[in-house]
Coordinates of C-alpha atoms and ligand atoms in Angstrom, one line a residue:
Chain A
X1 CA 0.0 0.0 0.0
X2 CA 1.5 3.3 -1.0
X3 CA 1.2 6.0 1.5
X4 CA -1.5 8.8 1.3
X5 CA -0.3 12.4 0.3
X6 CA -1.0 14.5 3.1
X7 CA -1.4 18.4 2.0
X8 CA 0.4 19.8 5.5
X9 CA 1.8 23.3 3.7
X10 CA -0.1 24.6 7.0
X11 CA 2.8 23.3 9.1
X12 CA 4.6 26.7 7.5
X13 CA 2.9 29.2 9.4
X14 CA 4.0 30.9 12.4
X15 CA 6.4 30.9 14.9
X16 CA 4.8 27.5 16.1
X17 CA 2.3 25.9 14.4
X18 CA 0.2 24.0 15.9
X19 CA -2.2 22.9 13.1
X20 CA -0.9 21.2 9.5
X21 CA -4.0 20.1 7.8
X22 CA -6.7 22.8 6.7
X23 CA -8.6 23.3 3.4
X24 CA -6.8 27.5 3.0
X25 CA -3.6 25.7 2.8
X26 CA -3.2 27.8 -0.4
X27 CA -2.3 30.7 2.1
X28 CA 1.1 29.3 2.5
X29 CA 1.9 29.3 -0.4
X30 CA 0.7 32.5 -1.1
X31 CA 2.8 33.2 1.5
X32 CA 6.2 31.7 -0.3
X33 CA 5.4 33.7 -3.4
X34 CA 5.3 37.0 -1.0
X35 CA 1.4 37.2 -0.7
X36 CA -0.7 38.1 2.3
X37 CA -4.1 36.6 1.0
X38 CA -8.3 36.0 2.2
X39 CA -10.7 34.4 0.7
X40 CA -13.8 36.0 -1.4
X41 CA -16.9 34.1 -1.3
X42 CA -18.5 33.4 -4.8
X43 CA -21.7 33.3 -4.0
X44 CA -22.1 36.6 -2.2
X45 CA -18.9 38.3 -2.0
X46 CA -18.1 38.5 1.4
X47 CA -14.3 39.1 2.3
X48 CA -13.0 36.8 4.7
X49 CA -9.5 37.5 6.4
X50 CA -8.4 35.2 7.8
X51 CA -9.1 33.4 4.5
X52 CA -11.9 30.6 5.3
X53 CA -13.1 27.8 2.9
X54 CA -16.9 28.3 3.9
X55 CA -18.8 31.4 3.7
X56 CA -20.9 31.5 7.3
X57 CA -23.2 34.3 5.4
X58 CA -24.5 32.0 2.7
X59 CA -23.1 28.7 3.2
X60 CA -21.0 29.0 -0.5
X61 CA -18.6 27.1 -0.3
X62 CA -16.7 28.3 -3.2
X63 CA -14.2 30.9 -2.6
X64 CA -11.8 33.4 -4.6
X65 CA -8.9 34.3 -3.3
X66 CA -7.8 37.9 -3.0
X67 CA -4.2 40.3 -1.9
X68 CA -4.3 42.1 1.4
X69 CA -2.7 45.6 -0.6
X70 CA -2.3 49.0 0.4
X71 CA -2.1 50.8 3.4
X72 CA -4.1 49.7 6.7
X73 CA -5.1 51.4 10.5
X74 CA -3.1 50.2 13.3
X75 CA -6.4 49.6 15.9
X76 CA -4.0 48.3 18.7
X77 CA -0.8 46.8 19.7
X78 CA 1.0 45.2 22.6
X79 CA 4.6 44.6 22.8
X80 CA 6.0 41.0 24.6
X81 CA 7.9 40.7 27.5
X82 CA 7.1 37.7 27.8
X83 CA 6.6 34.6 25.3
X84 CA 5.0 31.0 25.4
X85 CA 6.8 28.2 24.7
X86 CA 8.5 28.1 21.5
X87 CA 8.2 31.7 21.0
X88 CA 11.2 33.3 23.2
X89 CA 14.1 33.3 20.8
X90 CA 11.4 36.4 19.1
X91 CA 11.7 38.5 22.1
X92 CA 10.1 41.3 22.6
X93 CA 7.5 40.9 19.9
X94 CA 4.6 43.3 19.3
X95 CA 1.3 41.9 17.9
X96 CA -1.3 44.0 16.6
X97 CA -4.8 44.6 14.7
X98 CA -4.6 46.2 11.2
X99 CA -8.1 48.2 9.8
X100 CA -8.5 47.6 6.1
X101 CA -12.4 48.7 6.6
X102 CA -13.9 45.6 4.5
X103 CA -11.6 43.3 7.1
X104 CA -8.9 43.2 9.8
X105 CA -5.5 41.5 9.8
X106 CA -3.7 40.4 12.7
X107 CA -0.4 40.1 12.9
X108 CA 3.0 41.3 14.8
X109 CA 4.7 44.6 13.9
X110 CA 8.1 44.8 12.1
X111 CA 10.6 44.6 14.9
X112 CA 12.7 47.2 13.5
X113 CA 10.1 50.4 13.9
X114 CA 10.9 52.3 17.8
X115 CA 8.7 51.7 20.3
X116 CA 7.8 55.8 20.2
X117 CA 7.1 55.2 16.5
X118 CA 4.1 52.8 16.9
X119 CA 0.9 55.5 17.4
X120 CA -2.5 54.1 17.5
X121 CA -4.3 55.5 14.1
X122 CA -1.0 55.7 12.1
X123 CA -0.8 53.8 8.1
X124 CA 0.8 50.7 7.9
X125 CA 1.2 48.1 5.2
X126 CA 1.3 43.9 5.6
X127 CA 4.3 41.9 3.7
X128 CA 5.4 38.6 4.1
X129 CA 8.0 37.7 6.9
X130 CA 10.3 34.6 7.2
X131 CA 11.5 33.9 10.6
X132 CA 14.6 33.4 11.9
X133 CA 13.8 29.6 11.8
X134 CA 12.6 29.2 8.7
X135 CA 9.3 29.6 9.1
X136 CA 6.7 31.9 7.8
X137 CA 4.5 34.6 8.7
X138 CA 3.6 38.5 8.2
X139 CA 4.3 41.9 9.7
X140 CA 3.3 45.1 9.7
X141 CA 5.4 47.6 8.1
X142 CA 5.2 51.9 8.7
X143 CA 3.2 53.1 5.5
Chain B
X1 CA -42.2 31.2 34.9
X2 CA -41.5 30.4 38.6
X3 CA -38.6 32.1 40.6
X4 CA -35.2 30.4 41.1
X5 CA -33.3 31.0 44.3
X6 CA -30.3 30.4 45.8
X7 CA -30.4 27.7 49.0
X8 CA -26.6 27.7 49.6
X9 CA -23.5 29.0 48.7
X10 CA -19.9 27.9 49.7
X11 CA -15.8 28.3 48.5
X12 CA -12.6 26.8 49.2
X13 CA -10.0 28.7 50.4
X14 CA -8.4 30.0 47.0
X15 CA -4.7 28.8 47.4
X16 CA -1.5 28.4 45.8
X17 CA -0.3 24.8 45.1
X18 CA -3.7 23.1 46.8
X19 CA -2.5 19.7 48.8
X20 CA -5.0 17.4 47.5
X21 CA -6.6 16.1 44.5
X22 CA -9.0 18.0 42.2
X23 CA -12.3 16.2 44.1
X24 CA -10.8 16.9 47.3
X25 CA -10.4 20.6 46.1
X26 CA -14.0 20.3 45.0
X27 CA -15.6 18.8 48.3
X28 CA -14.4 21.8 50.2
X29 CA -16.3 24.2 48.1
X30 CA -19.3 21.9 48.2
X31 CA -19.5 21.1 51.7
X32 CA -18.8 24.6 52.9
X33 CA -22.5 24.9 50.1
X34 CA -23.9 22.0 52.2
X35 CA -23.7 23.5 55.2
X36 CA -25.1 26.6 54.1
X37 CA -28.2 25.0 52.7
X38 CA -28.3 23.3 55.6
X39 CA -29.8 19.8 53.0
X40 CA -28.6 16.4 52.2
X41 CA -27.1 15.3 49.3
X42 CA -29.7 13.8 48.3
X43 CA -32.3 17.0 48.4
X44 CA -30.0 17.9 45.3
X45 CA -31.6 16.0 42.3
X46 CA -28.8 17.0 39.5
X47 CA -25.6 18.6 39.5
X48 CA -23.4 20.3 37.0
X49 CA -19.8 20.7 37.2
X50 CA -17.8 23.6 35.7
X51 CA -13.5 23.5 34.9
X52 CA -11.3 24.6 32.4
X53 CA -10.5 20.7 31.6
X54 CA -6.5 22.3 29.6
X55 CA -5.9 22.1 33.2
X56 CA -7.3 18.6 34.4
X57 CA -5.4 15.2 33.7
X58 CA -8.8 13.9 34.6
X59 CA -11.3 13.5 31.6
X60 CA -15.0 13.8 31.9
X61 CA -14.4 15.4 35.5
X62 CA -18.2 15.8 36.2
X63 CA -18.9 11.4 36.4
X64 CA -15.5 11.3 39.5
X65 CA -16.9 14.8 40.9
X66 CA -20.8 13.4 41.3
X67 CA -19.0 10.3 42.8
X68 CA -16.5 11.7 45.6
X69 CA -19.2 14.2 46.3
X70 CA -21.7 11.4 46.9
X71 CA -24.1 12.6 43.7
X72 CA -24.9 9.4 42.3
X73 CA -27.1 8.2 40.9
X74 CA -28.5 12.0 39.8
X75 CA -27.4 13.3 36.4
X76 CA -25.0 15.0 36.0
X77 CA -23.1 17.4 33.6
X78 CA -20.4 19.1 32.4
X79 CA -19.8 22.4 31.4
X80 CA -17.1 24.8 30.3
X81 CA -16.5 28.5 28.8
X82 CA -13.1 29.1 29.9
X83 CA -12.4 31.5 33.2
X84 CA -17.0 31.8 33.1
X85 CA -17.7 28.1 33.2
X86 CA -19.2 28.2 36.5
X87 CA -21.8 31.1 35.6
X88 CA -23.0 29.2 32.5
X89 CA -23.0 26.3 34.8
X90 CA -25.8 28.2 37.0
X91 CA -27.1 29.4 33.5
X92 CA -27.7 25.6 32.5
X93 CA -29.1 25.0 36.3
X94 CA -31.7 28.1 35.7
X95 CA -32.8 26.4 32.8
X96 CA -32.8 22.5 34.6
X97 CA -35.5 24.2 37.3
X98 CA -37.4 26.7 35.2
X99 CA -38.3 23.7 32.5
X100 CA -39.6 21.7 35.5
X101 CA -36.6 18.7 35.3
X102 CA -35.0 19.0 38.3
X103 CA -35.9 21.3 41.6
X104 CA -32.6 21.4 43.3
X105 CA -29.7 21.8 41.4
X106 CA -26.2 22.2 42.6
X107 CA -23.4 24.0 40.2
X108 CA -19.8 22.7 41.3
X109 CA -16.7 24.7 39.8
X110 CA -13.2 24.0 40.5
X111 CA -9.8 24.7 39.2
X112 CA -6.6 23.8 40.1
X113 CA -4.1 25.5 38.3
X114 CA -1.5 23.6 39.7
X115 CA -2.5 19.9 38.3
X116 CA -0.4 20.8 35.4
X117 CA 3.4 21.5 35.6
X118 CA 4.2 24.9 34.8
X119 CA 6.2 23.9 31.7
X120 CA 2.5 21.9 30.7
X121 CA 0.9 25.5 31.5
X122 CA 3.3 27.9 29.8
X123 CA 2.2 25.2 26.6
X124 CA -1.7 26.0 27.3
X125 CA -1.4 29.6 27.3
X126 CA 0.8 29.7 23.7
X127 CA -3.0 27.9 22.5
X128 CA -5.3 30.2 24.5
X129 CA -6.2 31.4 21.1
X130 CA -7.7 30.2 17.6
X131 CA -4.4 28.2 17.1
X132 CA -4.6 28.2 13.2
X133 CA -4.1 32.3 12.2
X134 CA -3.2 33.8 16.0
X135 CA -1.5 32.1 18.4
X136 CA 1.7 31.7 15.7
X137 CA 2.4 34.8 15.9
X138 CA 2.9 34.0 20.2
X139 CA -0.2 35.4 21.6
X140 CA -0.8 35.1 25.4
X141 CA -3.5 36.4 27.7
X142 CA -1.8 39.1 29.4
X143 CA -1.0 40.6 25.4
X144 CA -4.5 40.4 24.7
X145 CA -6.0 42.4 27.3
X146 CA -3.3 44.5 26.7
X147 CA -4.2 45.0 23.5
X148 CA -7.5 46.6 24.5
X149 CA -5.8 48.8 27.5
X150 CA -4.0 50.3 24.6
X151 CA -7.3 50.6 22.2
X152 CA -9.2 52.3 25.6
X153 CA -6.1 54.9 26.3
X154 CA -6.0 55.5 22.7
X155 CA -9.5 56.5 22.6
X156 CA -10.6 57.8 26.2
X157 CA -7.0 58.9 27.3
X158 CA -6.7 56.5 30.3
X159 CA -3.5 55.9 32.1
X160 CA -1.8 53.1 33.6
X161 CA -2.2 55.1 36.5
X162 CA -5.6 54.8 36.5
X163 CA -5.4 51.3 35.9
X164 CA -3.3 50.8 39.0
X165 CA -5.5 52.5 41.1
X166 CA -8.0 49.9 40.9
X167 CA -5.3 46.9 41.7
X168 CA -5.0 49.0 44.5
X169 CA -8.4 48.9 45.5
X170 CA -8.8 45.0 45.2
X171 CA -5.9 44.4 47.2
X172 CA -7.2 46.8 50.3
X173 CA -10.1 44.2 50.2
X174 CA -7.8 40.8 49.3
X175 CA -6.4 41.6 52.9
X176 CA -9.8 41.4 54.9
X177 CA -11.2 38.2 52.7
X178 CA -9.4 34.7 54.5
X179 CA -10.5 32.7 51.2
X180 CA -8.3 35.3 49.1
X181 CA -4.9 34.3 47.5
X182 CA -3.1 37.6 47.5
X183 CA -3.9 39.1 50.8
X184 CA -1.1 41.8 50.8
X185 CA -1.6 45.7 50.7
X186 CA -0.7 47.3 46.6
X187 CA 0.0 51.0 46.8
X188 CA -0.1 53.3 43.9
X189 CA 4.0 53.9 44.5
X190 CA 4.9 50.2 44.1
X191 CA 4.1 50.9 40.0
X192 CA 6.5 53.5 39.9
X193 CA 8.8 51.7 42.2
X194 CA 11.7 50.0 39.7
X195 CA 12.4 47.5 42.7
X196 CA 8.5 46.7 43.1
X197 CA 7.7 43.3 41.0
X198 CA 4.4 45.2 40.2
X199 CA 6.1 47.8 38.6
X200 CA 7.7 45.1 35.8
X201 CA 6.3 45.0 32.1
X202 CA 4.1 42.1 31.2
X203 CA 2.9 42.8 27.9
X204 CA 2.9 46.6 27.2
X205 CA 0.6 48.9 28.7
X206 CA 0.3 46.0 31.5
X207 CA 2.5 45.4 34.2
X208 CA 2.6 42.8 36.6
X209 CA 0.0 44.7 39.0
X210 CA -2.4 44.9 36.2
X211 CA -2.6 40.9 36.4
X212 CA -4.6 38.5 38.2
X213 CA -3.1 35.8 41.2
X214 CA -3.4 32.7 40.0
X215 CA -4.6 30.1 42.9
X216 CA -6.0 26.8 43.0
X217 CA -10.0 26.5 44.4
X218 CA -13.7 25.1 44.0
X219 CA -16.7 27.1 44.6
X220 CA -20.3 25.5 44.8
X221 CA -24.0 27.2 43.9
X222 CA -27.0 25.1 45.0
X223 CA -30.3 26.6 43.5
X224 CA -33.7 25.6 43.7
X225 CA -37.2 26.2 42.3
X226 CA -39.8 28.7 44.3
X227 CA -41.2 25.9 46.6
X228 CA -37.6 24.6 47.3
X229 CA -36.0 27.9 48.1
X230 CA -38.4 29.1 50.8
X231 CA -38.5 25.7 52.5
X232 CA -34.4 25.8 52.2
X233 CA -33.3 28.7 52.4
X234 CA -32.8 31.2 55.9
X235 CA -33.0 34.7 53.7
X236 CA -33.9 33.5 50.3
X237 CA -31.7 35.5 47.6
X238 CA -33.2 35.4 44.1
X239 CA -31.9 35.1 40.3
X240 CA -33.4 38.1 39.3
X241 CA -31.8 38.3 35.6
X242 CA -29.4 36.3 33.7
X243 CA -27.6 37.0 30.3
X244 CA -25.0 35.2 28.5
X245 CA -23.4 36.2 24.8
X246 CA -20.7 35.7 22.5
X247 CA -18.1 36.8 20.2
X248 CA -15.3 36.1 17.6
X249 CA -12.2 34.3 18.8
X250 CA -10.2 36.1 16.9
X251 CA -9.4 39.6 17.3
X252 CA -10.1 40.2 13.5
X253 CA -13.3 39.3 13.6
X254 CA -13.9 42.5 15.9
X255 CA -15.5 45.9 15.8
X256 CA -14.1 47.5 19.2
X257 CA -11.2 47.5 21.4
X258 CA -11.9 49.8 24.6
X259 CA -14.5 47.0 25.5
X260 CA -16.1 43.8 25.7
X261 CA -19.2 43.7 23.7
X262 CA -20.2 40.3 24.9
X263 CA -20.2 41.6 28.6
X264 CA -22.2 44.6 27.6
X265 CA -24.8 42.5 25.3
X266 CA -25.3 39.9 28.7
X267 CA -25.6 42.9 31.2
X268 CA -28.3 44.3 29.0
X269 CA -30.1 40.7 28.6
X270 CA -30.3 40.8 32.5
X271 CA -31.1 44.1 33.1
X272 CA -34.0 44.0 30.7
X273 CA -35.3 40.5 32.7
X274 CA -34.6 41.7 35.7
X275 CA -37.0 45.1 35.0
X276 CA -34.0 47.1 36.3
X277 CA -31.4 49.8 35.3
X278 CA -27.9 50.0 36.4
X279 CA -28.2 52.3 39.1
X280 CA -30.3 49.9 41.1
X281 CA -27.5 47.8 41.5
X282 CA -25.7 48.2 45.0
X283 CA -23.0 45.6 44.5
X284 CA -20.9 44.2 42.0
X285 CA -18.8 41.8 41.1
X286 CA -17.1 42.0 37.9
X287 CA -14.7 40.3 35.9
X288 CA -10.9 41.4 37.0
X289 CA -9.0 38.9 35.1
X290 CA -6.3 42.2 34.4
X291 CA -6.9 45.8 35.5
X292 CA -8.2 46.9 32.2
X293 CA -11.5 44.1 32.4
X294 CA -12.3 45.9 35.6
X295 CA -12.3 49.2 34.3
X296 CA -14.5 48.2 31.0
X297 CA -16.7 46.1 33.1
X298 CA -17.8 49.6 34.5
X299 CA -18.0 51.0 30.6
X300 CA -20.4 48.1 29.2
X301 CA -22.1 47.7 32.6
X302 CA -23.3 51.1 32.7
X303 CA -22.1 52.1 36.1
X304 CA -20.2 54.9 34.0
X305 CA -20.5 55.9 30.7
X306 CA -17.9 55.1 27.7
X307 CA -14.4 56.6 28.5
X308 CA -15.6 57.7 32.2
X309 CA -14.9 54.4 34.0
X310 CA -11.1 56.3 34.9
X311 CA -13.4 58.6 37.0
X312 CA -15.0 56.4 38.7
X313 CA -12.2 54.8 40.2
X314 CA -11.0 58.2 40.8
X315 CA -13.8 59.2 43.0
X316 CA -13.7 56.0 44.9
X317 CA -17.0 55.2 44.3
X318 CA -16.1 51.6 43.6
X319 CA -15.1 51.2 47.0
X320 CA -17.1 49.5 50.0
X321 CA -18.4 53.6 50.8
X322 CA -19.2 54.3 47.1
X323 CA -21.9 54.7 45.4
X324 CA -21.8 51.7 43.2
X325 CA -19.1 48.9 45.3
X326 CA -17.2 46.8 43.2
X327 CA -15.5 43.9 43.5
X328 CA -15.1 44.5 47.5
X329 CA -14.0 40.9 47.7
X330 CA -10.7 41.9 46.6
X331 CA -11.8 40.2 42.9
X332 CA -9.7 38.3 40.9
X333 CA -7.3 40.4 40.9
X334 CA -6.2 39.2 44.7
X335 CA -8.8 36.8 45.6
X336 CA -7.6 34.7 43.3
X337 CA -9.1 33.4 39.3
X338 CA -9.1 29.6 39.6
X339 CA -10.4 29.8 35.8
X340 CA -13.8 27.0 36.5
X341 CA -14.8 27.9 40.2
X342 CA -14.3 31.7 39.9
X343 CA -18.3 32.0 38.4
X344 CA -19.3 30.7 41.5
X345 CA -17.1 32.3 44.2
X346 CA -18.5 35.7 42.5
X347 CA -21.9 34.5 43.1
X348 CA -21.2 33.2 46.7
X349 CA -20.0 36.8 48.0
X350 CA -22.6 38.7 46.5
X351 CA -25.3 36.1 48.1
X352 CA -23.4 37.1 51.3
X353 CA -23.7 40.8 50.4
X354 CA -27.7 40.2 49.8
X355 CA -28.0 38.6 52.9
X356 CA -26.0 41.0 54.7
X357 CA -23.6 38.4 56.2
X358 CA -20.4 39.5 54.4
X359 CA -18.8 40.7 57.6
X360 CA -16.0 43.3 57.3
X361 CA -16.6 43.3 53.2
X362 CA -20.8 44.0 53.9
X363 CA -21.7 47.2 51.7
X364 CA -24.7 48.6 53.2
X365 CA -28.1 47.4 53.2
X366 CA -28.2 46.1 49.4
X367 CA -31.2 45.1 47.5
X368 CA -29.5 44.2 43.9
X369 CA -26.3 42.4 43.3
X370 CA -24.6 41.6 40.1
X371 CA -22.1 39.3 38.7
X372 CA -20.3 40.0 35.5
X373 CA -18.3 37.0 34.3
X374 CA -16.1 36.6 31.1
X375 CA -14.7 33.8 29.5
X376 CA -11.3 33.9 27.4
X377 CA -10.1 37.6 25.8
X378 CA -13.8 38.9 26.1
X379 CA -15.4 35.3 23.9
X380 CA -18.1 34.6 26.1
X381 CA -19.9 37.1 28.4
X382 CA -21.9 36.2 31.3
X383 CA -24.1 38.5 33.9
X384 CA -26.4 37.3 36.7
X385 CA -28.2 40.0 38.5
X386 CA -29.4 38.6 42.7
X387 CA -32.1 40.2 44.3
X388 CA -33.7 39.7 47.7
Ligands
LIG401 ZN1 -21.2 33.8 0.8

């Protein structure tokens, strides 16, 4: 008996991951090709970020997927002292909440902007990260 | 629809490191319920039993629970919404009497925290969120609420002063409650004292202060219908109003960050049953899992309005001698937040308030008592309004 492909592209995501197996696994490689993506429903257009392979508003189940582009509200923020397991070699970390109006994205902010540079309200922008161990996520970047 | 009251109420100690099992932890809550009902085991014709089960080896805790505490063979089951299980436990127990099933119902929440090595529970937390898009990114409690201390200063203007004041005032009332974990005075200084652990960052704008003590304990509820309260109970204490809500997990899914909507949507569900308006309420006890809950527990409850809750805590009038007491128990803050019973040890102190037997913590003379319980980052909101 050969052995059953298992689609685990999931396994990519974060820090830790702590799920491998889900229908979006398209995200990831979105992700490698330097996309932040949702899904669109088909049937009645709702955005969904994070992407989702069902549409809760009218049970669609076919999706398109769209870019997370242009410039986005920070809505909040915290920065890490400290970190779960797994996660310390990143600290400090700051996660945070990005407004694009039709959705939100969150995400951690890029390490490199000074703490007196993050302002509630300001413009930021989402692009693809890889951490330092290889794996991938997103940040927020100053507009 | 008949009334449901409360026959008894009891608590553990809330303790670090409890010496004893998880159904030895629970029979102390229950008994101490026991003997405040004054009623056998056997009055009680169904029980329900609340945890956080991330923190129990056991599985299926409510079949060992209704056997150590001699509940068998009544049904029993099992509930959980994170740090509320216990209030939708009493929400399930309401529904047991008012559909006629059961007449005596007892609600037994328990938590200990310490079950699990810390290296187990530093795991849990990194997956106290929807574990596929946010907690990769290394998402903790603490960061969460923090994350709506900064949305409320960034639209009100509050302070982590203002945020340290009320630590201050739950740990003046931690050191008159024996059941409470953290029974030491805070002072304002020790925040903006570097050598003062409660002046260390947690997860910016919260420092350690700003978080709750963690403790190991069991609480226990035991309700009954019209007929079963008055031939129980000494000073029968009513459910006057019960609401429970919910929202999205993750944080994207949300509309605003200076509260918690599911808190306000299930204080106006019990207001509305109850027939009553926040300024009839003359205690409270509302959910302190960090500083920043406490202060937006005010906001969505409507004991101030949006942005004003910084005033309130200002004035004092939060305190025993104010005009609107909350959590005079010394909360979770330094009580103690053993995630399943803390529902229920809520409950028990504002049945004490009602009945006027809270000793040195007694507000004066109150008719209304409310209890505002949330589960997870704000995910499920819970408030049960007592009245004489
Ligand atoms: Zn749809």
């Amino acid at each position: 008996m050969g052995k059953r492909e298992v689609d685990d592209r999931f396994k990519k995501f974060g820090t830790v991951s702590f799920t491998s197996i889900t229908k979006v696994n398209d995200f990831v490689t979105k992700l490698e090709e330097g996309k932040v993506s949702g899904t669109c429903c088909k049937g009645c257009g709702k955005k969904y970020f994070p992407p989702r392979a069902d549409c809760a508003e009218c049970l669609s189940r076919e999706m398109d997927w769209f870019d997370v582009e242009g410039k986005g509200i920070l809505r909040t923020y915290s920065k890490l002292e400290f970190a779960p397991i797994g996660f310390e070699a990143d600290l400090p970390y700051s996660i945070a909440l990005l407004d694009y109006g039709d959705y939100k994205v969150f995400g951690r902010l890029d390490s490199s902007i000074p703490d007196d540079e993050v302002k509630v309200g300001m413009e930021m922008t989402t692009a693809t990260n890889v951490l330092s161990n290889g794996q991938l996520n997103y940040i927020f970047k100053k507009a | 629809m008949g009334k449901v009251g409360v026959i008894g109420v009891g608590q553990s100690s809330f303790v670090r490191g409890y010496p004893g099992s998880i159904k030895e932890l629970a029979f102390e809550g229950f008994s101490d319920a026991l003997k405040d009902a004054q009623i056998k085991t056997t009055d009680i014709k169904a029980s329900v039993v609340c945890s956080s089960p991330e923190y129990d080896k056991q599985r299926s805790a409510a079949g060992v629970m209704a056997e150590y505490l001699g509940m068998t063979p009544q049904p029993t089951f099992y509930v959980e919404t994170l740090c509320s299980s216990s209030s939708t436990g009493v929400k399930l127990a309401y529904a047991l009497i008012e559909s006629g099933l059961h007449d005596v119902v007892a609600v037994v929440g328990f938590q200990k925290m310490s079950e699990i090595s810390s290296a187990e529970s530093q795991e849990r937390m990194g997956r106290g969120a929807d574990i596929q898009w946010e907690s990769p990114f290394g998402t903790m409690m603490p960061a969460y609420y923090a994350m709506y201390a900064q949305g409320h200063m960034a639209k009100y203007g509050t302070t982590p002063d203002d945020l340290a004041l009320i630590r201050v005032k739950s740990a003046t009332y931690g050191q008159i409650n024996e059941k409470a974990v953290y029974r030491k005075p805070v002072t304002f200084e020790m925040f903006h004292d570097p050598k003062s652990p409660m002046s260390n960052p947690v997860a910016s704008p919260l420092r350690v202060g700003d978080c709750c003590a963690n403790a190991d304990g069991s609480s226990c509820i035991i309700l009954g219908n019209e007929e079963m309260t008055k031939r129980f109970a000494k000073k029968p204490v009513w459910i006057r109003g019960i609401g429970a809500a919910s929202t999205t997990v993750n944080l994207a899914g949300r509309d605003v960050f200076s509260g918690l909507t599911a808190g306000e949507l299930a204080g106006a569900e019990a207001y509305k049953m109850a027939g009553i308006t926040p300024q009839h309420i003359n205690v409270a006890e509302v959910h302190d899992c960090f500083t920043i809950a406490e202060m937006m527990a005010y906001e969505n409850l409507g004991f101030a309005k949006p942005g004003e809750g910084k005033d309130l805590i200002k004035s004092k009038e939060t305190y025993k001698e104010g005009s609107i007491p909350v959590n005079v128990d010394g909360g979770l803050l330094s009580k103690g937040h053993p995630i399943g019973a803390t529902g229920g040890s809520q409950m028990r102190t504002i049945v004490l308030q009602l009945r006027g037997e809270a000793g040195e913590m007694q507000v004066k003379d109150p008719e209304f008592g409310l209890v505002h319980n949330i589960g997870g980052v704000g995910l499920y909101g819970n408030v049960t309004i007592f009245g004489r």
